[in-house]
Amino acid sequence: MPDKKQKFYLTTPIYYTNGLPHIGHTYTTVVADVIRRYKRMRGYDVVMTTGTDEHGVNVERAAKRAGIPESEFVAKMADAWRALWDELGIPADEFVRTTDLTHVRTVQWLFKLCRENGYVYKGHYTGQYCIYDNAFVNDAKPGDNCPDCGRPLETVTEENYFFKLSSFQKPLLDFYKKNPDFIQPDTRRNEIISFVEGGLKDLSITRTTIRWGIPVPGEEPHVFYVWFDALTAYLSAVGGPEYEKRGYWPADLHLVGKDIIRFHTVYWPAFLMAAMLPVPKQVWAHGWFLMDAAKMSKSKGNVVLPRPIVNMLGMDALRYFLLRDVVFGQDGNFSYDALVTRYNSDLANGLGNLASRTAALIEKNFAGKIPKPDALKPQDEVLAKEAQNAIGEVLENFDKLSFARALETIWTVIAAADKYLTSEQPWALGNSEAEQARKATVLWTTAELLRIVTALLFPVLPDSATKVWTLLGQSDALSKFELDGLRWSQLTPGTSLGKSQTLFPRVDKTEAIERIEAMANEELNPTPGAPAPAASASAVGASAAAAAAPAVSDKIGIEDFAKVEMRVGQIKTAERIVGADKLLKLTVDIGTEIRQICAGIAQYYEPESLIGRKVAVVVNLAPRKLRGVESNGMIVAASVGPEGRPVLTGFHEEVEVGARLK
Ligand code: ME8
């Protein structure tokens, strides 16, 4: 336990506001929240920062498309990001926006320090620039595509202020050597060291081709390069120029995805060194969640959204899956199948079942009071030892951010308790004094194990662990429990069990996946006029407040309608999809090409009856995957009755395939 609340400052990236969060962003923010809760339970005074990266040409363009000023656009997006984190129970302690005044001042101050110290000069730069990643691509030729996102590069020539990054090759290499834990995991450190050893070119840190940025004082039209701006947000969030007053800088941990490690481990420490400011202690780059072996992105149509999963299975289920299924640091494939399988096996059958079984037995045999253990048998001691050893192991793994290992250990203990109950069979024991005493020992042992597991699980499963804690009659707030004091044999006999609450009801896998996908489709392609999606009272009990999504007017202009391209299509083939009761896979002739489209009409239309039928098709929807099958468009149908029975649109006169609906 640190003396007198040692401070711990951790951050997630400051996310771009030209889109809304998907499971990748949620992953980083969940991990940050787990670490925050864990560190607090270890006695630290923790601040966690997240926020929004609001400048740059992408935002300029997105605001233009939306027909509103940039400031209004980013305010709505920042609200939506903040609201989603609140809704998911992972709010920041400091939510920093790069349009905040303190941030603007901090960026200008950092620049001034770098300039005063001789690390900034004026020059010209012509290069190939990716407007999506906001980065010049070294060694690219005109006409090349961006090596990161694959989109076309643009040739840009500008008068810029340059940062003397080249002066920092040696200081950075020395710094990495002296601080071997600065870049984690090790593979990433080696990558960065070779990159820096290869030589560093000076970096242009202002732009004149962009309007929407933080102005360089007295040097208009120069605005700061988005990465000089964005990285500084970590410092602005905890006081900016007055950082010493709050005492959280330097950051203990920057959590980032591997896509942005170079910015964090090369540019950022170099800017800080140039300004003679303290450098963060660690940058941890995790891997990517992939969908069909590709990084998720909205433009590829393969994003997974957090809210539908939370509505169906609860936030704890999502948190558990993200941390348990992928080794932190490595890439992992996201699959709904794996998510629901883990939910049913580990949460419903594992933890949930152990808790309800134990509580029911105590209720029935000891009138709902924790019994007093009697003489111990070797098997009781073996289990006690296993739980006691797990404490150290789990804490050690949490410290190393080896979340999957920590959870594996906890589930080994849960499985051991299950086995113990099954072999001791307390329910089969009678009412003689000896048998009652044995029952008491077995149930106390199981309940004590559950208490330990629950305390260890709080950082990952805050809602469910709190429910089990209450069930075990523990009145102190679990969030404030000090993990350093956790030991076997602290469960007081005589404690009355608390309220029993639903933990993880089992779900039917196919149905759960279909519901999640249906909610995700609605969120990605909302029905016009429908209310913005929010975490409603969920199918199985998750709860959260509604998101403050940007307000939508109930009337749209003709230009909005014109964005939807609908054409007459003719269905060529139709077949059922194995494992998806509601979906049909269709191929549809839309005049210019044959498209594959999935439609949720399988319960109402026989595939054969559809062949040759002419239907209305939305042809300019981004492609998406439904149950792993690509769908490239949408068939229009009326939704009839309370169950929403789909009725396909049709035409009473002859229409040409491909004709546009206006
Ligand atoms: O890069 N798997 O913002 P961003 C795992 N604004 N993590 C993912 C992911 C995936 N498929 N997709 C995104 C920016 N992430 C800059 C950052 S910081 C000073 C400026 C997570 O909105 C991961 O943490 O593109 C990644 O680094 C971050 O989101 C990128 O968010």
XYZ file of C-alpha atoms and ligand atoms in Angstrom:
693
model
C 0.000 0.000 0.000
C 1.573 3.326 -0.991
C 1.977 5.861 1.812
C -0.468 8.682 1.699
C -2.289 8.113 -1.554
C 0.277 8.064 -4.263
C -1.053 9.634 -7.447
C -1.594 7.618 -10.593
C -2.475 9.269 -13.875
C -3.582 7.257 -16.877
C -5.031 8.158 -20.250
C -6.770 6.696 -23.266
C -6.219 8.266 -26.679
C -8.191 11.393 -27.413
C -10.561 9.970 -30.030
C -11.435 11.562 -33.365
C -14.837 13.166 -33.598
C -15.578 12.308 -37.189
C -17.176 9.049 -36.130
C -18.755 7.445 -33.091
C -17.183 4.857 -30.815
C -16.995 1.224 -31.822
C -15.740 -1.763 -29.927
C -12.074 -0.855 -30.572
C -12.397 2.497 -28.827
C -14.515 0.868 -26.137
C -11.738 -1.644 -25.559
C -9.119 0.967 -24.701
C -11.535 2.888 -22.488
C -12.677 -0.281 -20.688
C -9.079 -1.276 -20.010
C -8.391 2.200 -18.631
C -11.430 1.901 -16.385
C -10.327 -1.533 -15.128
C -6.891 -0.174 -14.269
C -8.430 2.868 -12.602
C -10.687 0.738 -10.390
C -7.877 -1.677 -9.629
C -5.413 1.059 -8.687
C -8.005 2.690 -6.437
C -8.468 -0.630 -4.655
C -4.691 -0.673 -4.173
C -4.836 2.712 -2.458
C -3.879 5.089 -5.267
C -5.365 8.473 -5.994
C -6.195 7.917 -9.658
C -7.162 10.226 -12.484
C -8.194 8.784 -15.825
C -8.453 11.001 -18.871
C -10.177 10.455 -22.153
C -11.544 12.981 -24.612
C -12.027 14.076 -28.167
C -9.583 15.132 -30.869
C -11.582 17.804 -32.640
C -9.356 19.626 -35.126
C -8.171 18.876 -38.624
C -9.339 18.674 -42.168
C -11.565 15.636 -41.621
C -13.669 17.504 -39.127
C -13.703 20.549 -41.388
C -15.144 18.346 -44.160
C -17.563 16.426 -41.954
C -18.995 19.685 -40.585
C -19.393 20.987 -44.111
C -21.270 17.840 -45.125
C -23.510 18.244 -42.097
C -24.056 21.891 -43.075
C -23.120 23.269 -39.650
C -20.138 25.223 -38.284
C -17.218 23.104 -37.061
C -17.669 24.258 -33.467
C -21.271 23.078 -33.440
C -20.366 19.804 -35.127
C -17.618 18.941 -32.642
C -19.727 19.998 -29.661
C -22.423 17.519 -30.690
C -19.914 14.769 -31.340
C -18.077 15.365 -28.062
C -21.424 15.212 -26.240
C -22.247 11.948 -27.935
C -18.858 10.409 -27.029
C -19.088 11.593 -23.452
C -22.676 10.374 -23.149
C -21.768 6.947 -24.435
C -18.923 6.560 -21.932
C -21.309 7.649 -19.157
C -23.955 5.246 -20.370
C -21.457 2.375 -20.416
C -20.305 3.190 -16.882
C -16.797 4.206 -17.978
C -16.815 7.988 -17.632
C -13.545 9.866 -17.564
C -12.401 11.738 -14.490
C -11.186 14.359 -16.939
C -12.819 14.581 -20.342
C -10.610 16.797 -22.438
C -11.706 18.391 -25.678
C -9.055 19.843 -27.946
C -11.278 22.880 -28.452
C -11.222 23.639 -24.683
C -9.631 26.960 -23.876
C -7.180 25.493 -21.344
C -6.061 23.061 -23.979
C -5.593 25.779 -26.595
C -3.434 27.725 -24.134
C -1.434 24.633 -23.238
C -0.608 23.878 -26.882
C 0.483 27.460 -27.490
C 2.568 27.399 -24.313
C 4.260 24.115 -25.265
C 5.125 25.546 -28.686
C 6.536 28.676 -27.075
C 8.767 26.602 -24.782
C 10.023 24.457 -27.685
C 10.709 27.590 -29.718
C 12.468 29.426 -26.874
C 14.688 26.409 -26.382
C 15.743 26.505 -30.039
C 13.880 23.480 -31.363
C 11.532 25.232 -33.790
C 12.331 26.876 -37.169
C 10.416 27.996 -40.251
C 10.641 26.173 -43.594
C 8.730 24.705 -46.535
C 7.492 21.248 -46.957
C 6.013 19.357 -49.881
C 4.848 15.886 -49.227
C 2.236 13.214 -49.596
C -0.343 13.651 -46.906
C -3.090 11.372 -45.666
C -6.000 13.562 -44.712
C -7.657 10.692 -42.867
C -4.709 9.935 -40.592
C -3.546 13.562 -40.528
C 0.008 12.587 -41.320
C 2.554 13.147 -44.042
C 3.771 9.812 -45.331
C 7.551 9.751 -45.655
C 8.937 8.301 -48.876
C 5.540 8.218 -50.601
C 5.197 9.262 -54.243
C 2.315 11.245 -55.756
C -0.536 8.876 -56.542
C 0.378 6.442 -53.739
C -2.150 5.257 -51.232
C -1.749 5.632 -47.492
C 0.143 2.606 -46.113
C -2.037 2.662 -42.985
C -5.575 3.155 -44.213
C -5.159 2.465 -47.932
C -6.855 5.678 -49.052
C -5.325 8.023 -51.681
C -2.664 10.467 -50.500
C -2.749 14.134 -51.439
C 0.296 16.238 -52.455
C 0.598 19.165 -50.079
C 3.147 22.043 -50.077
C 3.183 24.406 -47.169
C 5.174 26.957 -45.261
C 5.529 25.284 -41.906
C 7.161 25.603 -38.573
C 9.403 22.619 -38.110
C 10.260 20.810 -34.928
C 13.873 19.609 -34.718
C 13.005 15.982 -34.175
C 16.396 15.029 -35.639
C 18.080 16.477 -32.521
C 16.302 13.911 -30.374
C 17.596 10.683 -31.834
C 20.245 10.230 -29.161
C 18.239 11.630 -26.229
C 15.364 9.300 -27.129
C 17.574 6.232 -27.480
C 19.232 7.053 -24.152
C 15.831 7.548 -22.592
C 14.546 4.160 -23.847
C 17.683 2.525 -22.484
C 17.363 4.123 -19.072
C 13.640 3.417 -18.923
C 13.215 -0.057 -20.352
C 9.538 -0.146 -19.316
C 8.646 3.064 -21.135
C 7.368 1.214 -24.209
C 5.304 -1.897 -23.632
C 4.986 -4.629 -24.761
C 8.626 -5.459 -25.523
C 8.001 -6.240 -29.196
C 6.768 -2.698 -29.697
C 9.788 -1.270 -27.868
C 12.120 -3.078 -30.251
C 10.181 -1.764 -33.243
C 10.435 1.802 -32.015
C 14.117 1.528 -31.148
C 14.917 0.343 -34.689
C 12.785 3.120 -36.116
C 14.638 5.782 -34.133
C 18.016 4.183 -34.860
C 17.144 4.521 -38.555
C 17.277 8.318 -38.186
C 14.675 10.982 -37.451
C 13.628 13.720 -39.849
C 12.430 17.102 -38.612
C 8.702 17.301 -38.304
C 6.422 20.021 -39.573
C 4.206 21.019 -36.676
C 2.089 23.795 -38.160
C -0.183 23.958 -41.175
C -1.382 26.759 -43.400
C -3.627 24.580 -45.583
C -6.021 23.877 -42.749
C -8.280 26.435 -41.173
C -9.845 24.395 -38.378
C -7.033 24.172 -35.851
C -5.427 25.936 -32.914
C -3.835 29.167 -34.168
C -0.126 29.753 -33.709
C -0.152 33.109 -31.853
C 0.934 35.997 -34.056
C 1.541 33.648 -36.998
C -1.874 33.325 -38.606
C -2.799 31.497 -40.842
C -0.595 28.879 -39.182
C -2.480 26.391 -37.078
C -0.947 23.528 -35.174
C -0.510 20.100 -36.716
C -3.157 17.855 -35.164
C -0.708 15.554 -33.422
C 1.153 18.437 -31.747
C -2.290 19.566 -30.644
C -3.768 16.177 -29.659
C -0.860 14.748 -27.661
C -0.742 17.885 -25.555
C -4.296 17.150 -24.389
C -2.879 14.677 -21.871
C -1.127 17.545 -20.162
C -3.956 20.087 -20.506
C -6.318 17.650 -18.789
C -4.345 17.878 -15.557
C -3.577 21.565 -15.403
C -1.620 22.484 -18.532
C 0.962 25.162 -17.699
C -0.057 24.830 -14.023
C 0.395 21.050 -14.007
C 2.574 21.169 -10.901
C -0.318 22.415 -8.769
C -2.358 19.280 -9.374
C 0.607 16.958 -9.205
C -0.516 14.304 -11.715
C 2.090 14.981 -14.389
C 4.064 13.103 -15.679
C 1.449 10.520 -16.659
C 2.027 7.053 -15.295
C 0.427 5.325 -18.237
C -0.711 6.208 -21.737
C -2.871 3.395 -23.111
C -2.983 3.378 -26.895
C -3.615 1.056 -29.814
C -0.562 -0.065 -31.769
C -1.594 2.226 -34.653
C -0.475 5.330 -32.807
C 2.518 4.123 -30.852
C 5.068 6.128 -32.839
C 3.320 9.405 -32.084
C 3.336 8.558 -28.383
C 6.809 7.141 -27.973
C 8.816 9.282 -30.405
C 7.109 12.625 -31.058
C 5.505 13.122 -27.648
C 8.584 12.537 -25.469
C 10.631 14.626 -27.918
C 8.218 17.587 -27.662
C 8.325 17.338 -23.875
C 12.108 17.025 -23.752
C 12.406 20.082 -26.003
C 10.172 22.021 -23.621
C 12.098 20.599 -20.647
C 8.975 19.087 -19.200
C 8.747 15.682 -17.530
C 8.176 12.725 -19.859
C 5.444 10.095 -19.194
C 6.474 6.915 -17.432
C 4.914 4.348 -19.729
C 3.133 3.889 -23.046
C 1.310 0.594 -23.431
C 0.234 -0.287 -26.975
C -2.414 -2.953 -27.217
C -3.373 -4.867 -30.343
C -6.395 -4.493 -32.559
C -9.752 -6.080 -32.504
C -10.209 -7.433 -35.983
C -13.330 -8.358 -37.855
C -12.697 -10.994 -40.511
C -8.950 -10.409 -40.192
C -9.238 -6.664 -40.976
C -9.068 -3.712 -38.600
C -12.547 -2.436 -37.918
C -13.517 0.767 -39.625
C -16.763 2.365 -40.587
C -15.688 2.754 -44.191
C -15.168 -1.006 -44.459
C -18.588 -1.607 -42.936
C -17.181 -4.061 -40.377
C -17.594 -2.197 -37.115
C -19.006 -3.758 -33.973
C -20.904 -1.385 -31.728
C -20.886 -1.615 -27.937
C -24.449 -0.557 -27.183
C -26.342 -3.489 -28.777
C -24.118 -5.956 -26.898
C -24.675 -4.132 -23.635
C -28.423 -4.024 -24.210
C -28.501 -7.759 -24.759
C -25.930 -9.125 -22.307
C -25.002 -6.274 -19.982
C -21.848 -4.175 -19.772
C -20.050 -6.628 -17.503
C -20.377 -9.323 -20.154
C -18.724 -7.053 -22.704
C -15.982 -6.040 -20.266
C -15.310 -9.650 -19.378
C -15.119 -10.736 -22.996
C -12.795 -7.917 -24.055
C -10.355 -8.685 -21.277
C -10.627 -12.451 -21.191
C -10.668 -13.412 -24.831
C -7.603 -11.572 -26.083
C -4.165 -11.412 -24.523
C -3.567 -7.736 -23.815
C -1.049 -6.504 -26.358
C -2.000 -8.943 -29.107
C -4.556 -8.672 -31.905
C -7.769 -10.597 -31.527
C -10.730 -11.455 -33.676
C -14.081 -10.244 -32.520
C -16.921 -12.693 -32.894
C -20.425 -12.606 -31.478
C -20.323 -16.364 -31.281
C -17.309 -16.318 -28.958
C -18.856 -13.503 -26.925
C -22.119 -15.340 -26.253
C -20.339 -18.649 -25.672
C -18.161 -17.053 -22.991
C -21.163 -15.329 -21.496
C -23.056 -18.583 -21.091
C -20.147 -20.748 -20.000
C -18.075 -18.464 -17.768
C -20.583 -15.957 -16.471
C -23.975 -17.708 -16.416
C -22.783 -21.254 -15.658
C -19.603 -20.274 -13.821
C -19.753 -17.268 -11.539
C -23.532 -16.737 -11.645
C -24.303 -20.345 -10.885
C -21.804 -20.596 -8.020
C -23.201 -17.469 -6.382
C -26.850 -18.436 -6.642
C -26.204 -22.027 -5.623
C -24.241 -21.017 -2.545
C -26.772 -18.384 -1.474
C -29.720 -20.750 -1.964
C -28.077 -23.429 0.194
C -27.289 -20.949 2.974
C -30.813 -19.580 2.768
C -32.351 -23.024 3.034
C -30.079 -24.537 5.683
C -29.037 -21.581 7.808
C -31.965 -19.185 7.498
C -29.950 -16.867 5.296
C -27.052 -16.377 7.764
C -23.411 -17.197 6.968
C -22.739 -20.350 9.010
C -19.815 -20.856 11.379
C -17.282 -23.378 10.078
C -16.430 -26.407 12.203
C -13.439 -28.742 12.038
C -11.702 -28.556 8.661
C -11.076 -31.532 6.431
C -8.079 -31.661 4.079
C -10.272 -30.856 1.063
C -11.461 -27.644 2.777
C -7.883 -26.648 3.391
C -6.879 -27.389 -0.187
C -9.610 -25.093 -1.477
C -8.712 -22.379 1.036
C -5.111 -22.548 -0.069
C -6.069 -22.324 -3.711
C -8.146 -19.186 -3.075
C -5.446 -17.625 -0.890
C -2.772 -18.250 -3.531
C -5.007 -16.845 -6.221
C -4.997 -13.455 -4.483
C -1.274 -12.907 -5.013
C -1.334 -14.323 -8.509
C -4.244 -12.167 -9.627
C -2.766 -8.979 -8.196
C 0.541 -9.707 -9.865
C -1.169 -10.230 -13.212
C -3.264 -7.099 -12.868
C -0.058 -5.188 -12.155
C 1.425 -6.518 -15.397
C -1.842 -5.768 -17.263
C -2.106 -9.522 -17.957
C -5.862 -9.420 -17.633
C -6.586 -12.679 -19.425
C -4.208 -14.521 -17.051
C -5.745 -12.896 -13.979
C -9.233 -13.928 -15.084
C -8.070 -17.410 -15.943
C -6.778 -17.814 -12.392
C -10.067 -16.586 -10.943
C -12.047 -18.993 -13.083
C -9.825 -21.891 -12.052
C -10.793 -21.107 -8.462
C -14.484 -20.866 -9.382
C -14.272 -24.250 -11.113
C -12.547 -25.736 -8.052
C -15.372 -24.451 -5.829
C -17.959 -25.949 -8.138
C -16.209 -29.280 -8.018
C -15.910 -29.063 -4.240
C -19.644 -28.441 -3.839
C -20.453 -31.287 -6.176
C -18.257 -33.718 -4.279
C -19.147 -32.538 -0.755
C -22.874 -32.475 -1.561
C -24.002 -30.285 1.341
C -27.606 -30.647 0.117
C -27.463 -34.403 0.773
C -26.392 -34.016 4.412
C -28.980 -34.542 7.145
C -29.821 -32.619 10.287
C -27.722 -34.439 12.890
C -25.306 -32.215 14.763
C -22.307 -33.634 12.920
C -23.921 -33.294 9.531
C -25.098 -29.753 10.257
C -21.541 -28.881 11.291
C -20.170 -30.346 8.080
C -22.735 -28.453 6.031
C -21.741 -25.252 7.825
C -18.066 -25.797 7.051
C -18.666 -26.526 3.377
C -20.971 -23.557 2.875
C -18.806 -21.138 4.810
C -15.792 -22.264 2.743
C -17.662 -21.753 -0.521
C -19.037 -18.378 0.554
C -15.589 -17.218 1.664
C -14.117 -18.255 -1.656
C -16.875 -16.355 -3.399
C -16.127 -13.256 -1.338
C -12.468 -13.365 -2.349
C -13.275 -13.920 -5.999
C -15.782 -11.078 -5.914
C -13.315 -8.594 -4.471
C -10.741 -9.546 -7.092
C -13.302 -9.277 -9.871
C -14.595 -5.830 -9.042
C -12.256 -3.943 -11.408
C -13.452 -6.065 -14.338
C -17.080 -6.762 -13.376
C -18.106 -3.791 -11.225
C -21.883 -4.298 -11.440
C -21.988 -8.035 -10.950
C -19.294 -8.103 -8.287
C -21.238 -5.487 -6.338
C -24.357 -7.654 -6.567
C -22.526 -10.726 -5.235
C -20.900 -8.622 -2.513
C -24.337 -7.424 -1.396
C -25.666 -10.961 -1.601
C -22.912 -12.057 0.786
C -24.116 -9.436 3.244
C -21.040 -7.198 2.889
C -22.095 -3.672 3.718
C -18.901 -1.726 2.908
C -18.607 -0.313 -0.598
C -16.696 -2.804 -2.692
C -15.155 -0.027 -4.777
C -13.362 1.180 -1.623
C -12.269 -2.250 -0.454
C -8.492 -2.429 -0.033
C -7.167 -5.357 -1.981
C -3.929 -5.323 0.003
C -5.901 -6.454 3.049
C -7.665 -9.332 1.289
C -7.026 -12.654 3.074
C -8.690 -15.996 3.520
C -10.932 -16.332 6.572
C -12.338 -12.830 6.875
C -15.978 -13.788 6.313
C -17.842 -13.317 9.586
C -20.242 -16.108 10.552
C -23.690 -14.832 11.454
C -23.702 -12.183 8.686
C -27.127 -12.071 7.041
C -27.227 -12.578 3.315
C -28.331 -9.528 1.377
C -30.646 -9.038 -1.522
C -30.373 -11.541 -4.327
C -30.316 -9.964 -7.804
C -30.266 -11.437 -11.266
C -26.693 -11.947 -12.362
C -26.281 -13.567 -15.755
C -29.400 -15.268 -17.103
C -28.534 -17.868 -19.763
C -29.351 -16.839 -23.299
C -30.069 -18.738 -26.483
C -27.030 -18.128 -28.635
C -28.730 -17.808 -32.013
C -31.432 -15.569 -30.694
C -29.004 -13.387 -28.759
C -26.794 -12.872 -31.813
C -29.759 -12.039 -33.997
C -30.996 -9.481 -31.530
C -27.577 -7.883 -31.167
C -27.205 -7.685 -34.935
C -30.665 -6.253 -35.403
C -29.934 -3.523 -32.835
C -26.565 -2.816 -34.457
C -28.184 -2.475 -37.882
C -30.722 -0.074 -36.508
C -27.982 2.001 -34.896
C -25.859 2.090 -38.042
C -28.775 2.673 -40.421
C -31.509 4.187 -38.298
C -35.097 4.036 -39.494
C -35.969 7.636 -40.353
C -37.964 9.195 -37.537
C -37.124 6.448 -35.023
C -35.759 7.636 -31.668
C -31.988 7.562 -31.297
C -30.851 4.237 -29.853
C -30.067 4.158 -26.191
C -29.407 1.463 -23.672
C -33.022 0.789 -22.903
C -34.210 -1.636 -20.267
C -32.397 -4.504 -21.860
C -33.415 -7.948 -22.873
C -31.722 -9.452 -19.869
C -31.333 -6.695 -17.407
C -28.541 -4.283 -18.320
C -29.391 -0.758 -17.413
C -28.084 2.630 -18.362
C -29.225 6.116 -19.087
C -30.154 7.246 -22.552
C -27.454 8.752 -24.734
C -27.601 12.439 -25.452
C -27.390 11.951 -29.199
C -27.466 15.032 -31.346
C -31.053 16.197 -31.732
C -32.721 15.227 -34.993
C -35.366 17.448 -36.532
C -38.529 15.544 -37.516
C -38.518 17.066 -41.021
C -35.754 16.552 -43.539
C -34.867 18.633 -46.556
C -35.061 17.250 -50.086
C -31.247 17.188 -50.098
C -31.339 14.666 -47.251
C -33.795 12.457 -49.097
C -31.670 12.732 -52.230
C -28.797 11.105 -50.340
C -30.694 7.813 -50.279
C -30.397 6.077 -53.620
C -33.252 3.619 -54.152
C -33.628 1.560 -57.281
C -35.828 -1.175 -58.639
C -34.136 -4.513 -58.188
C -35.081 -8.008 -59.276
C -34.403 -10.955 -57.007
C -32.385 -13.601 -58.825
C -31.679 -16.136 -56.067
C -32.774 -16.542 -52.470
C -31.588 -18.972 -49.822
C -31.668 -19.436 -46.077
C -28.556 -18.799 -43.959
C -27.500 -21.598 -41.646
C -27.745 -20.472 -38.024
C -29.743 -17.302 -38.802
C -33.458 -18.074 -38.615
C -34.558 -14.639 -39.695
C -32.241 -13.935 -42.592
C -32.382 -14.747 -46.279
C -29.387 -14.330 -48.550
C -30.524 -12.824 -51.857
C -28.831 -11.876 -55.069
C -30.514 -8.917 -56.661
C -30.116 -7.403 -60.116
C -30.094 -3.608 -59.695
C -29.591 -2.782 -63.346
C -25.881 -2.045 -63.235
C -24.769 -5.103 -61.278
C -25.942 -8.088 -59.270
C -25.703 -7.458 -55.543
C -25.725 -9.825 -52.582
C -28.154 -8.550 -49.963
C -29.306 -10.116 -46.693
C -32.885 -9.441 -45.655
C -34.563 -10.210 -42.331
C -37.642 -11.756 -43.931
C -36.983 -15.496 -43.635
C -39.838 -16.085 -41.223
C -42.373 -14.587 -43.595
C -41.252 -15.430 -47.139
C -40.298 -18.767 -48.671
C -37.071 -18.249 -50.632
C -38.476 -19.814 -53.823
C -41.475 -17.465 -53.839
C -39.166 -14.485 -54.185
C -37.321 -15.406 -57.364
C -38.096 -12.930 -60.144
C -39.884 -10.501 -57.832
C -39.208 -6.783 -58.292
C -38.485 -4.869 -55.112
C -37.222 -1.460 -53.986
C -33.553 -1.545 -52.966
C -31.448 1.048 -51.129
C -28.273 0.722 -53.166
C -25.927 3.236 -51.544
C -25.749 1.826 -48.028
C -22.258 1.005 -46.778
C -21.744 -2.773 -46.993
C -22.051 -4.629 -43.706
C -21.907 -8.175 -42.468
C -24.900 -9.987 -41.066
C -24.080 -13.259 -39.346
C -20.817 -13.222 -41.234
C -22.486 -12.790 -44.648
C -21.826 -9.605 -46.597
C -24.889 -7.513 -47.336
C -24.525 -4.820 -49.936
C -27.751 -2.818 -49.849
C -31.155 -3.065 -48.246
C -34.538 -4.318 -49.469
C -37.346 -1.947 -48.521
C -40.312 -3.417 -46.682
C -43.227 -2.129 -44.664
C -43.165 -3.112 -41.018
C -46.648 -4.294 -40.093
C -48.261 -4.985 -36.728
C -46.735 -5.105 -33.268
C -44.320 -7.869 -34.249
C -43.033 -5.795 -37.198
C -43.931 -8.335 -39.903
C -42.061 -7.312 -43.061
C -44.130 -6.817 -46.228
C -42.052 -6.224 -49.325
C -42.800 -3.209 -51.494
C -43.900 -3.958 -55.060
C -45.003 -2.272 -58.267
C -48.394 -2.574 -59.927
C -47.121 -1.529 -63.329
C -44.214 -2.756 -65.377
C -40.951 -1.138 -64.182
C -37.488 -1.441 -65.565
C -34.835 -3.013 -63.355
C -32.460 -0.269 -62.159
C -35.052 2.570 -62.371
C -34.447 5.118 -59.606
C -37.153 5.753 -56.987
C -37.643 9.455 -56.400
O -5.931 7.907 -33.420
N -8.964 -2.402 -31.970
O -8.010 8.568 -32.677
P -8.939 7.343 -33.113
C -8.448 -1.918 -30.833
N -7.180 11.000 -32.374
N -8.399 -0.612 -30.532
C -8.895 0.244 -31.428
C -9.457 -0.190 -32.654
C -9.480 -1.595 -32.906
N -9.995 -2.101 -33.992
N -9.879 0.891 -33.323
C -9.606 1.978 -32.541
C -6.696 8.731 -32.940
N -9.007 1.590 -31.395
C -6.151 10.058 -32.459
C -5.474 9.837 -31.130
S -4.177 10.666 -28.982
C -3.319 11.975 -28.545
C -4.842 11.052 -30.531
C -8.596 2.462 -30.285
O -10.324 7.814 -32.894
C -7.099 2.359 -30.029
O -6.839 2.822 -28.737
O -8.559 6.849 -34.453
C -6.562 3.325 -31.046
O -5.244 3.751 -30.769
C -7.538 4.462 -30.910
O -8.811 3.807 -30.681
C -7.590 5.345 -32.142
O -8.637 6.249 -32.016
